[in-house]
Short mmCIF file of C-alpha atoms in Angstrom, two decimals:
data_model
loop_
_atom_site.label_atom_id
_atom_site.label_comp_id
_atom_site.label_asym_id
_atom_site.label_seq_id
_atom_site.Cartn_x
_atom_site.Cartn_y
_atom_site.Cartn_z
CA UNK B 26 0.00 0.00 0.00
CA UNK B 27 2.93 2.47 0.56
CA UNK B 28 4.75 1.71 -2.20
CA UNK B 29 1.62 2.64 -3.98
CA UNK B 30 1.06 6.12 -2.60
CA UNK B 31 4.82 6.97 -3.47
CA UNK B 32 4.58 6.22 -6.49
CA UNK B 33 1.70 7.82 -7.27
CA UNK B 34 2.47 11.10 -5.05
CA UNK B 35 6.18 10.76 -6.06
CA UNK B 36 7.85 12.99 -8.70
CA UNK B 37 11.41 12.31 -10.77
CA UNK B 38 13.50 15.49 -11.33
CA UNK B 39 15.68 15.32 -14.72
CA UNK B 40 16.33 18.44 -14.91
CA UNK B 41 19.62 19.93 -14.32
CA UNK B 42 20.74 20.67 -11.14
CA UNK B 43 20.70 24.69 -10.26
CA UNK B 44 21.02 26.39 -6.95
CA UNK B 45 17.84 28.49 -5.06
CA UNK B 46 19.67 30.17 -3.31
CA UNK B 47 22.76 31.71 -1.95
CA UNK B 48 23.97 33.45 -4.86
CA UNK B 49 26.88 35.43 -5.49
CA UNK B 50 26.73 39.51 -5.64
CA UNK B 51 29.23 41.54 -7.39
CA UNK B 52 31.81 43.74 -5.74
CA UNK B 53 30.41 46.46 -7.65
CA UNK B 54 27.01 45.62 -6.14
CA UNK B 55 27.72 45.03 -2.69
CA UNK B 56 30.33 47.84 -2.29
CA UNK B 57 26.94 50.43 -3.96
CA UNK B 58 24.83 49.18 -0.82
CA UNK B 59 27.09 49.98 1.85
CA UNK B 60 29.13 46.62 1.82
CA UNK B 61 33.11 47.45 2.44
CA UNK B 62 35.93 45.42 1.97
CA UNK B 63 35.10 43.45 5.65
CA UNK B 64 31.63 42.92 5.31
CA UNK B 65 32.53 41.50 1.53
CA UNK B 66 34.95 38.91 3.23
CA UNK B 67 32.54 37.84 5.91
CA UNK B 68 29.17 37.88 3.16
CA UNK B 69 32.04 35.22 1.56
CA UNK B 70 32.51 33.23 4.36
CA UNK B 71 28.71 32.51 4.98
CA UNK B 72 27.64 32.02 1.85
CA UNK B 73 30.55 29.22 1.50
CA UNK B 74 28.75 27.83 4.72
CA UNK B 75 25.43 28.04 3.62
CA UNK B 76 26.46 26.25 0.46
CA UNK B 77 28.30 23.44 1.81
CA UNK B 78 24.35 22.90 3.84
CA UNK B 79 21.96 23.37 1.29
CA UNK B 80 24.06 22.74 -1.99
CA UNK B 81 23.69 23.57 -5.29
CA UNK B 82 21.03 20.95 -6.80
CA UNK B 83 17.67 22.36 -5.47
CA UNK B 84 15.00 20.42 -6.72
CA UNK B 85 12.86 22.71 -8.25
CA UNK B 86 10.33 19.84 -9.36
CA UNK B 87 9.31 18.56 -6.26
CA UNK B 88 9.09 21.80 -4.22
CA UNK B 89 6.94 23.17 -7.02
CA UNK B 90 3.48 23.60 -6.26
CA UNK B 91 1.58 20.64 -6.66
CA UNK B 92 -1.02 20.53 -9.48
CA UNK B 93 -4.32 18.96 -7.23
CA UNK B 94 -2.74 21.90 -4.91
CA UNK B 95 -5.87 24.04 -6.08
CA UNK B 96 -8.77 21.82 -5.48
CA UNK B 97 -7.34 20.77 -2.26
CA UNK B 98 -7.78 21.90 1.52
CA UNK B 99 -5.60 22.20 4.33
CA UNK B 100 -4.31 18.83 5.79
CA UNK B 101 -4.36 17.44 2.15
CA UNK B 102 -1.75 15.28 0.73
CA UNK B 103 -0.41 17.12 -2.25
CA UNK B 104 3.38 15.01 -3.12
CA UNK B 105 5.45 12.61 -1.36
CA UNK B 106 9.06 10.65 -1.37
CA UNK B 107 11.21 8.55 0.04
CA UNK B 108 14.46 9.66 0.89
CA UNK B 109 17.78 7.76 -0.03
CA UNK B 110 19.32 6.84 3.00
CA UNK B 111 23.00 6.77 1.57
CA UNK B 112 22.54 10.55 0.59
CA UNK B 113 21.59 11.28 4.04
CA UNK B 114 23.97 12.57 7.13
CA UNK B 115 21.34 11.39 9.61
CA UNK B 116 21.56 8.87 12.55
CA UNK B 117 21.45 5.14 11.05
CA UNK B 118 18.68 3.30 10.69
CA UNK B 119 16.48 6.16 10.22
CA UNK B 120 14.06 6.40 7.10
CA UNK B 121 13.14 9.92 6.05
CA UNK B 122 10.51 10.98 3.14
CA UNK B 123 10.07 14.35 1.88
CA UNK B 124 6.04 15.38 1.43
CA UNK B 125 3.83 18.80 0.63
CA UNK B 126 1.05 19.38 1.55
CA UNK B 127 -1.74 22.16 2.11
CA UNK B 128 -1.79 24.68 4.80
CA UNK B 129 -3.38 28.02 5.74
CA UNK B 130 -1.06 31.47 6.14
CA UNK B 131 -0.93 33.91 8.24
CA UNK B 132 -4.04 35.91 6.76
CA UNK B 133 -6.04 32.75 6.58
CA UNK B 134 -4.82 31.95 2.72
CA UNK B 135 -4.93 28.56 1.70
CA UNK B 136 -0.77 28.06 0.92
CA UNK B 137 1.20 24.58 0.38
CA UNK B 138 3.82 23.44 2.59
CA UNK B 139 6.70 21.08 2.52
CA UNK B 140 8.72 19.09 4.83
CA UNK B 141 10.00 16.17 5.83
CA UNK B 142 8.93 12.66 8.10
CA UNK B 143 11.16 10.61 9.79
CA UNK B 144 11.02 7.34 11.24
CA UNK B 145 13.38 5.51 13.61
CA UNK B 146 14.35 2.12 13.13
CA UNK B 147 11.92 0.46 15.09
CA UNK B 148 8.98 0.99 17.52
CA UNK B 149 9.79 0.28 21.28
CA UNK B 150 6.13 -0.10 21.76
CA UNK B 151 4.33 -3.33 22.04
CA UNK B 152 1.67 -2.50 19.01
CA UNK B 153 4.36 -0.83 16.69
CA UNK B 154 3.41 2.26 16.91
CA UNK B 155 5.68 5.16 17.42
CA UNK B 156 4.94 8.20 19.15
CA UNK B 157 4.89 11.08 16.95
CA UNK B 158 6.32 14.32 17.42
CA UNK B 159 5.81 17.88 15.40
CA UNK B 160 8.88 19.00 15.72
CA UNK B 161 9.16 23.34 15.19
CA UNK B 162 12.96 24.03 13.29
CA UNK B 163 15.16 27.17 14.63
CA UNK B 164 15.73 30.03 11.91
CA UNK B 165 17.77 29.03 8.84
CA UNK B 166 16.47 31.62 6.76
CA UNK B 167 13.68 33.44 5.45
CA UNK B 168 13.46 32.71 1.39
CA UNK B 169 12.29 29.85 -0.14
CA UNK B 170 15.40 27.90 -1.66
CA UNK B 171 16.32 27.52 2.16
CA UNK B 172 13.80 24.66 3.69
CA UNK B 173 15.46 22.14 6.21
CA UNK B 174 13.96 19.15 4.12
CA UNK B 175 16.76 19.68 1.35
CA UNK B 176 19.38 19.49 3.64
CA UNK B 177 21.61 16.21 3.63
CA UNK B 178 21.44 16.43 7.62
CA UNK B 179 17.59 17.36 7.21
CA UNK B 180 19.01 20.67 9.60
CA UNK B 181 19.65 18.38 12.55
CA UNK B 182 22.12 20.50 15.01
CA UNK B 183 21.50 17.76 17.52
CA UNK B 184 17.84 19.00 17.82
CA UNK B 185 15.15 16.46 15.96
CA UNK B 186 17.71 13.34 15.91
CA UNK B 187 17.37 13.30 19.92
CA UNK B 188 13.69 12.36 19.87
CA UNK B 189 14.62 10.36 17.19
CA UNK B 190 17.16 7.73 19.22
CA UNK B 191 14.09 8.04 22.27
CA UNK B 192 11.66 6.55 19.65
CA UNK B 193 10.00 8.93 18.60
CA UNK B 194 8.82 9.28 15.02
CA UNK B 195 9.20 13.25 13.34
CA UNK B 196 6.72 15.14 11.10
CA UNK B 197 8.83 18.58 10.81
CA UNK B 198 7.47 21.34 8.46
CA UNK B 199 9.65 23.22 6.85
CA UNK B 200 6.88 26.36 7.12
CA UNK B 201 5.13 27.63 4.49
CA UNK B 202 7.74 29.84 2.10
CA UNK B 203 10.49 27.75 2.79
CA UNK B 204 10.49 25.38 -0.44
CA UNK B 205 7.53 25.93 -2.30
CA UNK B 206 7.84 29.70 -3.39
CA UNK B 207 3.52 29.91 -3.87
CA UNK B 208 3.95 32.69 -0.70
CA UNK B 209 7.02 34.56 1.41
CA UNK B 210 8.20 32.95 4.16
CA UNK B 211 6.22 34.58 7.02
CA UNK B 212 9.15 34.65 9.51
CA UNK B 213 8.21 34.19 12.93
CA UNK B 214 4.66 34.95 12.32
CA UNK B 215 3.83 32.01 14.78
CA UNK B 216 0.14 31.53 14.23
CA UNK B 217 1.39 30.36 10.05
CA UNK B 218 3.82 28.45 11.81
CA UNK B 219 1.27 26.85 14.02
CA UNK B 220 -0.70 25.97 11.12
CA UNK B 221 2.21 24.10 8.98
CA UNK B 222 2.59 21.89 11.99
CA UNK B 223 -0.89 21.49 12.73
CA UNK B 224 -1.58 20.45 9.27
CA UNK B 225 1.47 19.03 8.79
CA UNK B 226 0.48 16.09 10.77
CA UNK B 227 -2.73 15.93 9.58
CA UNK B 228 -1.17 14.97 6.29
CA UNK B 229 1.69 12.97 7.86
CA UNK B 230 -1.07 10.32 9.13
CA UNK B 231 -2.91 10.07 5.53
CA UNK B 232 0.37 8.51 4.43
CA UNK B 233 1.53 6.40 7.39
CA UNK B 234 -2.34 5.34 8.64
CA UNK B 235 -2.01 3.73 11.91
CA UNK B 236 1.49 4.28 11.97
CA UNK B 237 1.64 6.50 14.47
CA UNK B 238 0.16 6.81 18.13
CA UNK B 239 -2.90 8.37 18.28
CA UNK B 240 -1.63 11.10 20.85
CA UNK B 241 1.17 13.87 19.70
CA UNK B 242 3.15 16.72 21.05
CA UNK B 243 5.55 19.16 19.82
CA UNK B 244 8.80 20.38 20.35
CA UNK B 245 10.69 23.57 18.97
CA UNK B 246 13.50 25.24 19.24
CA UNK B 247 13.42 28.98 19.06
CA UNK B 248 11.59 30.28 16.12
CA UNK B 249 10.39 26.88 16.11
CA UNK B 250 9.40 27.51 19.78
CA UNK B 251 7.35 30.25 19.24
CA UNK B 252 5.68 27.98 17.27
CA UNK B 253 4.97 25.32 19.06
CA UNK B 254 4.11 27.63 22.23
CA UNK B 255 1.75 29.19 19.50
CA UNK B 256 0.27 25.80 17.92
CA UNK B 257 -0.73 24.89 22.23
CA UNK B 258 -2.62 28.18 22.03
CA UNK B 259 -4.79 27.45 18.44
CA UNK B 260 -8.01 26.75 18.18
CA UNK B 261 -6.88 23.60 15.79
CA UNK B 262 -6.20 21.98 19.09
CA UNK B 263 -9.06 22.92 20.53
CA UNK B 264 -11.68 21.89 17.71
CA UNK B 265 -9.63 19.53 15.45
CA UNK B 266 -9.03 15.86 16.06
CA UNK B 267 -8.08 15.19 12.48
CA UNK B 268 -4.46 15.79 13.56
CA UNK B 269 -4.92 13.54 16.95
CA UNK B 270 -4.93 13.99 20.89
CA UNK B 271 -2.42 16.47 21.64
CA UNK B 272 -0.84 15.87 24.68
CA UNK B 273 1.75 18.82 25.46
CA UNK B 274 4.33 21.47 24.29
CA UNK B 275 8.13 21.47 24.59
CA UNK B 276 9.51 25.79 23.75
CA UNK B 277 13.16 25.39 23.94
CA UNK B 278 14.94 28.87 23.97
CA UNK B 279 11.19 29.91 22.23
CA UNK B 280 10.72 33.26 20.35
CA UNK B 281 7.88 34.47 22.01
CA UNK B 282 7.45 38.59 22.09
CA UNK B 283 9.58 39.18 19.63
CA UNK B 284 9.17 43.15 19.76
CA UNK B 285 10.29 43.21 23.51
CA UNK B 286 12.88 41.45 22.99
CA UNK B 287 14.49 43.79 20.06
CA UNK B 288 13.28 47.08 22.46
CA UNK B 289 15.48 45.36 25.27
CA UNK B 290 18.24 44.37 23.64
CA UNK B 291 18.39 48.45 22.51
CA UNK B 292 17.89 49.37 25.80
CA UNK B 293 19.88 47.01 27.28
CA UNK B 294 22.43 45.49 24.97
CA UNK B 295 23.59 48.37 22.63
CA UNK B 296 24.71 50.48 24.92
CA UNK B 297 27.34 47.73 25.83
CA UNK B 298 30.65 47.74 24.10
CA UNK B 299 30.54 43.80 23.64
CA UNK B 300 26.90 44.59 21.75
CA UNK B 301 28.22 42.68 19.06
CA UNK B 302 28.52 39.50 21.01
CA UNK B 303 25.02 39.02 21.64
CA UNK B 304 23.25 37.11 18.44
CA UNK B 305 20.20 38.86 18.71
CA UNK B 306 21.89 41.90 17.25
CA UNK B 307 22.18 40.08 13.98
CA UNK B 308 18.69 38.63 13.79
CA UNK B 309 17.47 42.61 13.49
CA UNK B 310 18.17 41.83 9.41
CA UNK B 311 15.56 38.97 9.80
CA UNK B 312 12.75 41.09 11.50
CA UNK B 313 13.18 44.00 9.20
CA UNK B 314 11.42 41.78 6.50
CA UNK B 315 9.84 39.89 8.59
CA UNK B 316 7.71 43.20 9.42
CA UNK B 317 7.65 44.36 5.92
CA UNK B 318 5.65 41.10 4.84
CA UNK B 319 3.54 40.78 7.52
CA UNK B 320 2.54 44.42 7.76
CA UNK B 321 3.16 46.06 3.69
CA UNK B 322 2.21 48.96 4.86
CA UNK B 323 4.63 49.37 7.60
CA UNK B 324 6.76 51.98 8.75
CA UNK B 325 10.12 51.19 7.98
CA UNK B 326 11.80 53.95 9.05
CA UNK B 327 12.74 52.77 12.73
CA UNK B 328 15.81 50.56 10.68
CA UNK B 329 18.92 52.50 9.56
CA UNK B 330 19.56 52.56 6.25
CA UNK B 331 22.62 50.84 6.37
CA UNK B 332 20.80 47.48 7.77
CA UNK B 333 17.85 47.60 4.96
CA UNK B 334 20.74 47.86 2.09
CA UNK B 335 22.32 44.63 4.31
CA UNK B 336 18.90 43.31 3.90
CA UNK B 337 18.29 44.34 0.26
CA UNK B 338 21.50 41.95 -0.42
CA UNK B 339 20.06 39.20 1.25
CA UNK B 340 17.26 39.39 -1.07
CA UNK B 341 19.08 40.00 -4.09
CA UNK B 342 21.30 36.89 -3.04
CA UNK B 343 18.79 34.61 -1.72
CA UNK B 344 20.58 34.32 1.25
CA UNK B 345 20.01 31.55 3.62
CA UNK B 346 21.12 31.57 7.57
CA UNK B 347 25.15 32.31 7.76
CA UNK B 348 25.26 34.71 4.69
CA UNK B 349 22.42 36.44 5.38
CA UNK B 350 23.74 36.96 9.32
CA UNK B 351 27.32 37.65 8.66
CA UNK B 352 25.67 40.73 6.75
CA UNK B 353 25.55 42.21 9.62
CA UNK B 354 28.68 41.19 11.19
CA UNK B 355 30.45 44.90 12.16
CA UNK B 356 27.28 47.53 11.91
CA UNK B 357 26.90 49.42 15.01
CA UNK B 358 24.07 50.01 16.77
CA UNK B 359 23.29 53.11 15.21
CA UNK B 360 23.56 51.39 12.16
CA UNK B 361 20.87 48.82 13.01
CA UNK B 362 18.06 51.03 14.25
CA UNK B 363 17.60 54.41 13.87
CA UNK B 364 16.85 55.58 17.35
CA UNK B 365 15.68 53.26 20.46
CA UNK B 366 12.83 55.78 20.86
CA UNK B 367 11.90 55.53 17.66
CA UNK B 368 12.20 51.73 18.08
CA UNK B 369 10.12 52.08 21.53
CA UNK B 370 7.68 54.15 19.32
CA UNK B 371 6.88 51.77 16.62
CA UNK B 372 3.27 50.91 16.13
CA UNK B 373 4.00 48.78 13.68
CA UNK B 374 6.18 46.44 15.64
CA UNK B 375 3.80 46.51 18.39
CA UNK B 376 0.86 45.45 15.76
CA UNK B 377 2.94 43.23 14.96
CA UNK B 378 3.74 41.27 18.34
CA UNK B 379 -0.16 41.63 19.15
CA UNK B 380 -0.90 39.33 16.04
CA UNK B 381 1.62 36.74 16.19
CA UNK B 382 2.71 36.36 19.83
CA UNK B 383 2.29 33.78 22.50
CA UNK B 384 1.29 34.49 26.21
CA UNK B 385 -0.70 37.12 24.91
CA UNK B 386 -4.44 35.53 26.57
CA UNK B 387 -4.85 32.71 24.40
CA UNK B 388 -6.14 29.56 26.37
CA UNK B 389 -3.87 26.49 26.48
CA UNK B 390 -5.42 23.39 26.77
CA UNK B 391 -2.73 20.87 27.63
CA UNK B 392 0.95 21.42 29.91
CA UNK B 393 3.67 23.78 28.48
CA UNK B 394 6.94 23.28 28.94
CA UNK B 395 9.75 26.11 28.65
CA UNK B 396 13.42 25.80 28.87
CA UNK B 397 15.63 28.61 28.42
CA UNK B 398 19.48 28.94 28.87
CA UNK B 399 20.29 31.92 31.18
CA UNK B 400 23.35 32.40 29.64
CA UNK B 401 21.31 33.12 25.99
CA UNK B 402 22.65 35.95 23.58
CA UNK B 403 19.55 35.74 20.93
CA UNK B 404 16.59 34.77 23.11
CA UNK B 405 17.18 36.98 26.16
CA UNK B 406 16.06 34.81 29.37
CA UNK B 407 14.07 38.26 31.23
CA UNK B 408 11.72 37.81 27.84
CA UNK B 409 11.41 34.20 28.16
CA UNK B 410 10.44 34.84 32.07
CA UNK B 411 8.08 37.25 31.17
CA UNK B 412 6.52 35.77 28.85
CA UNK B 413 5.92 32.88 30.92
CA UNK B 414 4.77 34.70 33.59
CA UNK B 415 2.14 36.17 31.14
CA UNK B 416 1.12 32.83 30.30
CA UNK B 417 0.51 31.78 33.89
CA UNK B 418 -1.48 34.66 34.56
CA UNK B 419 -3.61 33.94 32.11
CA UNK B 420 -4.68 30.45 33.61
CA UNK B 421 -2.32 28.11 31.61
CA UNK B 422 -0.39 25.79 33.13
CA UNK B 423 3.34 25.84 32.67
CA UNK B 424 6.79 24.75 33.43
CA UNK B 425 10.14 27.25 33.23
CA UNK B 426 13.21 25.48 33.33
CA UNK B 427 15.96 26.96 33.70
CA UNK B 428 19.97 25.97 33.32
CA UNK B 429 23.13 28.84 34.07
CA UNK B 430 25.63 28.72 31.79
CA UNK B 431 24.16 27.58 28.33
CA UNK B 432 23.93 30.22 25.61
CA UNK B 433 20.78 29.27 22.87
CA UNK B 434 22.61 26.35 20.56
CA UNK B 435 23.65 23.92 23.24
CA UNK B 436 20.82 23.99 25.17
CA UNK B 437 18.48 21.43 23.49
CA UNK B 438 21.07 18.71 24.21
CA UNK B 439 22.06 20.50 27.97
CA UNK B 440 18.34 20.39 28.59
CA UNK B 441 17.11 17.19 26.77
CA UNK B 442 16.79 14.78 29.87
CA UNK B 443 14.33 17.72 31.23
CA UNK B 444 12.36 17.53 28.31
CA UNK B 445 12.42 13.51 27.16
CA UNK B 446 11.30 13.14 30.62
CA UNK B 447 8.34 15.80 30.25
CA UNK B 448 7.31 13.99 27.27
CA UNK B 449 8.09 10.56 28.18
CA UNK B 450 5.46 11.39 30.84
CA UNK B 451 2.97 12.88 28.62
CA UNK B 452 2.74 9.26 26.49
CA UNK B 453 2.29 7.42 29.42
CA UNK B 454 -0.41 9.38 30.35
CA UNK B 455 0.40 10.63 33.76
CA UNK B 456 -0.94 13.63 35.54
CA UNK B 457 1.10 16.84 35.92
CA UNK B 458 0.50 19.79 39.00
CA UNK B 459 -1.92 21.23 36.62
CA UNK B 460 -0.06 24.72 38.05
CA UNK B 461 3.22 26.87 36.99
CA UNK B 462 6.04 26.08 38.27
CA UNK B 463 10.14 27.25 37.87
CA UNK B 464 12.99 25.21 37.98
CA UNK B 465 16.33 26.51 37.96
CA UNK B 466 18.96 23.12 37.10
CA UNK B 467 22.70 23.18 37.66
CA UNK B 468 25.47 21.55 35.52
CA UNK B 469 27.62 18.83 37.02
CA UNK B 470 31.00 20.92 35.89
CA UNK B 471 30.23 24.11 35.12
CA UNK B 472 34.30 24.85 35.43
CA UNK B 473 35.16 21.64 32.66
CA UNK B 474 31.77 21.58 30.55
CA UNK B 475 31.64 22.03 26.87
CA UNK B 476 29.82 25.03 25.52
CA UNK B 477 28.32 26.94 22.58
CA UNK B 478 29.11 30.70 22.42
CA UNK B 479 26.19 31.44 19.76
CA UNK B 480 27.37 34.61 18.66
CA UNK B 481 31.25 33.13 17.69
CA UNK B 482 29.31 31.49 14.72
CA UNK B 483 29.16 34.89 13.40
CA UNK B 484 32.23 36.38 14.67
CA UNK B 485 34.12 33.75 13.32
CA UNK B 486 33.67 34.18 9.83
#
């Protein structure tokens, strides 16, 4: 019966291979929009990095939209594919498929999706079935030749492959403008994001009926965070059981109010003379058209005009997650935003947060879990605390962990017997306090203990 649906959703690409993205610029170019001689060099550097991940063979036939994609409706099937394992840099014994299907955007437009599935080796449980996770990726880049499913490691940074060696089965979205080019890539708007993964597994189980448990979580990891915290909030969870029971929410190092957190790091950050050491500072280039496609009419002004020609090259050059960042490797602050009042001032960014945030008095119906490094240079950990303070006030139930020491990359592995547990305990079906609660955890060796400064991946280009 598989073997039917592949190859009747399947498609063969002969057509010769071509990049998506992460094109060159000329000198000539980037020198005329404010790139000198270092920015040039580090541009260089993270484009070769950005290559070396998403290559140079994009498969424009499968990410193209689907032709049934205009009678369908969201949660439909539209392609799928099986992976070849020996082309993969996954963990063995893994089989991964590459599928589209249809979702809904952030203005309620029906869109397709991509993404990809993946299933461990075998099923610890007693009927087969694995339990399924939606898991929510971090940021690798807002255009669409940049979607996680092309990747040879399917953008595993030791995130996605942990569930996988607990057992648990993947459906991860790529989001909706990251492969298929039918819309922009809504960057952290998190109520599209909660859609993809919604829907997402909605398609997932046409393919692999009775496959998978009939209960599901999620998981993400900072933009992918927001999402999930978002997707806990929807009314899809609330109303729909085509996707199945869901059972809980795991927002590692989440996005969540993304406008306080840019105001704060201003007010807080800039003024510092290590500003440049704190990750968030480059993620500014991100939210500039992140709030240009969400809001079109938005005031634009609050952004120097140094970052929106950094930005304009990103969009000329497609440019995925290190290129695009190391763009704005050596702008000051006053060469980010124009002002901070003017940043405190903004309307639009405000709008903005009101539409797409979590915690904002949304009802969750089932536990939350949030773990945040306090040592964090892109998700700052007094924005995480708030956040979930807001949360709790509203009458949701959830759980802060917290862990000194761990900046925003190593903290899904620093965390990950935290959260395996949380979710272990979720599929068994046990109870939980049903109230908020904080928990600050301690490393064995903080003096001896590996760790990720987030911000050197920039630096050090």
């Amino acid at each position: 019966m598989l073997l039917n649906i592949i190859l009747a959703l399947s498609t063969v690409s002969l057509s010769v291979a071509k990049p998506a993205a992460n094109f060159n610029a000329s000198t000539s170019t980037l020198t005329s929009l404010g790139c000198d001689a270092a920015c040039q060099r580090a541009f260089s550097e993270g484009r070769k990095q950005d290559i070396e991940m998403f290559g140079t063979d994009f498969d424009f036939d499968f990410y193209a939209t689907a032709r049934n994609f205009s009678s369908s409706k969201p949660g439909d099937l539209l392609k799928f594919r099986p992976l070849n394992g020996s082309s993969l840099n996954v963990i063995y014994g893994l089989a991964a498929y590459q599928y589209q299907y249809t979702s809904v955007s952030l203005n309620g437009t029906v869109v397709p999706a991509t993404g990809f599935i993946a299933i461990p080796y075998t099923s610890a449980r007693r009927d087969g079935k694995y339990p399924v996770i939606a898991y929510a990726h971090g940021s690798i880049g807002i255009f669409a030749g940049c979607p996680p499913s092309s990747t040879s490691k399917l953008y595993d940074y030791d995130t996605w492959s942990i569930l996988a060696r607990n057992g648990y089965a993947i459906v991860a979205p790529d989001y909706a403008g990251l492969g298929n080019n039918y819309i922009e890539h809504e960057y952290s708007s998190f109520p599209a994001h909660a859609n993809d993964l919604y829907y997402g597994m909605v398609a997932a189980r046409k393919v692999f009926k009775n496959t998978f448990t009939d209960n599901w979580a999620s998981v993400g990891h900072s933009q992918g965070g927001g999402a999930v915290w978002k997707l806990s909030e929807s009314p899809l969870i609330k109303s729909g059981a085509a996707a199945g029971n869901y059972i809980g929410t795991v927002a590692v190092a989440p996005g969540s109010k993304l406008y306080d957190l840019i105001l704060l790091t201003a007010e807080t950050i800039f003024p510092k003379s290590n500003y440049n050491t704190y990750y968030i500072t480059y993620i500014f280039l991100w939210l500039s058209t992140a709030l240009r496609r969400a809001i079109p009419s938005a005031d634009m002004s609050v952004f120097s005009q140094r970052l929106l020609q950094r930005a304009q090259i990103a969009d000329i050059t497609q440019s995925c997650n290190d290129g695009a960042l190391a763009l704005g490797l050596g702008l000051s602050p006053e060469e980010i935003i124009t002002s901070t009042a003017a940043l405190r001032n903004s309307t639009d960014f405000s709008k903005w947060q009101q539409m797409n945030a979590p915690a904002m008095g949304s009802k969750a119906e089932q536990p939350l879990l949030i773990v945040q490094g306090l040592a964090d240079t892109t998700i700052l950990p007094q924005i995480t605390t708030n956040a979930f303070n807001d949360t709790c006030g509203f009458g949701n139930e959830a759980h802060l962990n917290l862990y000194p020491g761990i900046d925003h990359g190593d903290l899904l592995t620093a965390s990950s017997p935290d959260w395996l547990r949380f979710l272990r305990e979720r599929f068994e079906g046990k109870s939980t306090s049903g109230e908020c609660k904080t928990a600050v955890s301690g490393p064995f060796d903080a003096a001896h203990m590996a760790v990720l400064n987030q911000s050197s991946l920039i630096l050090d280009l």
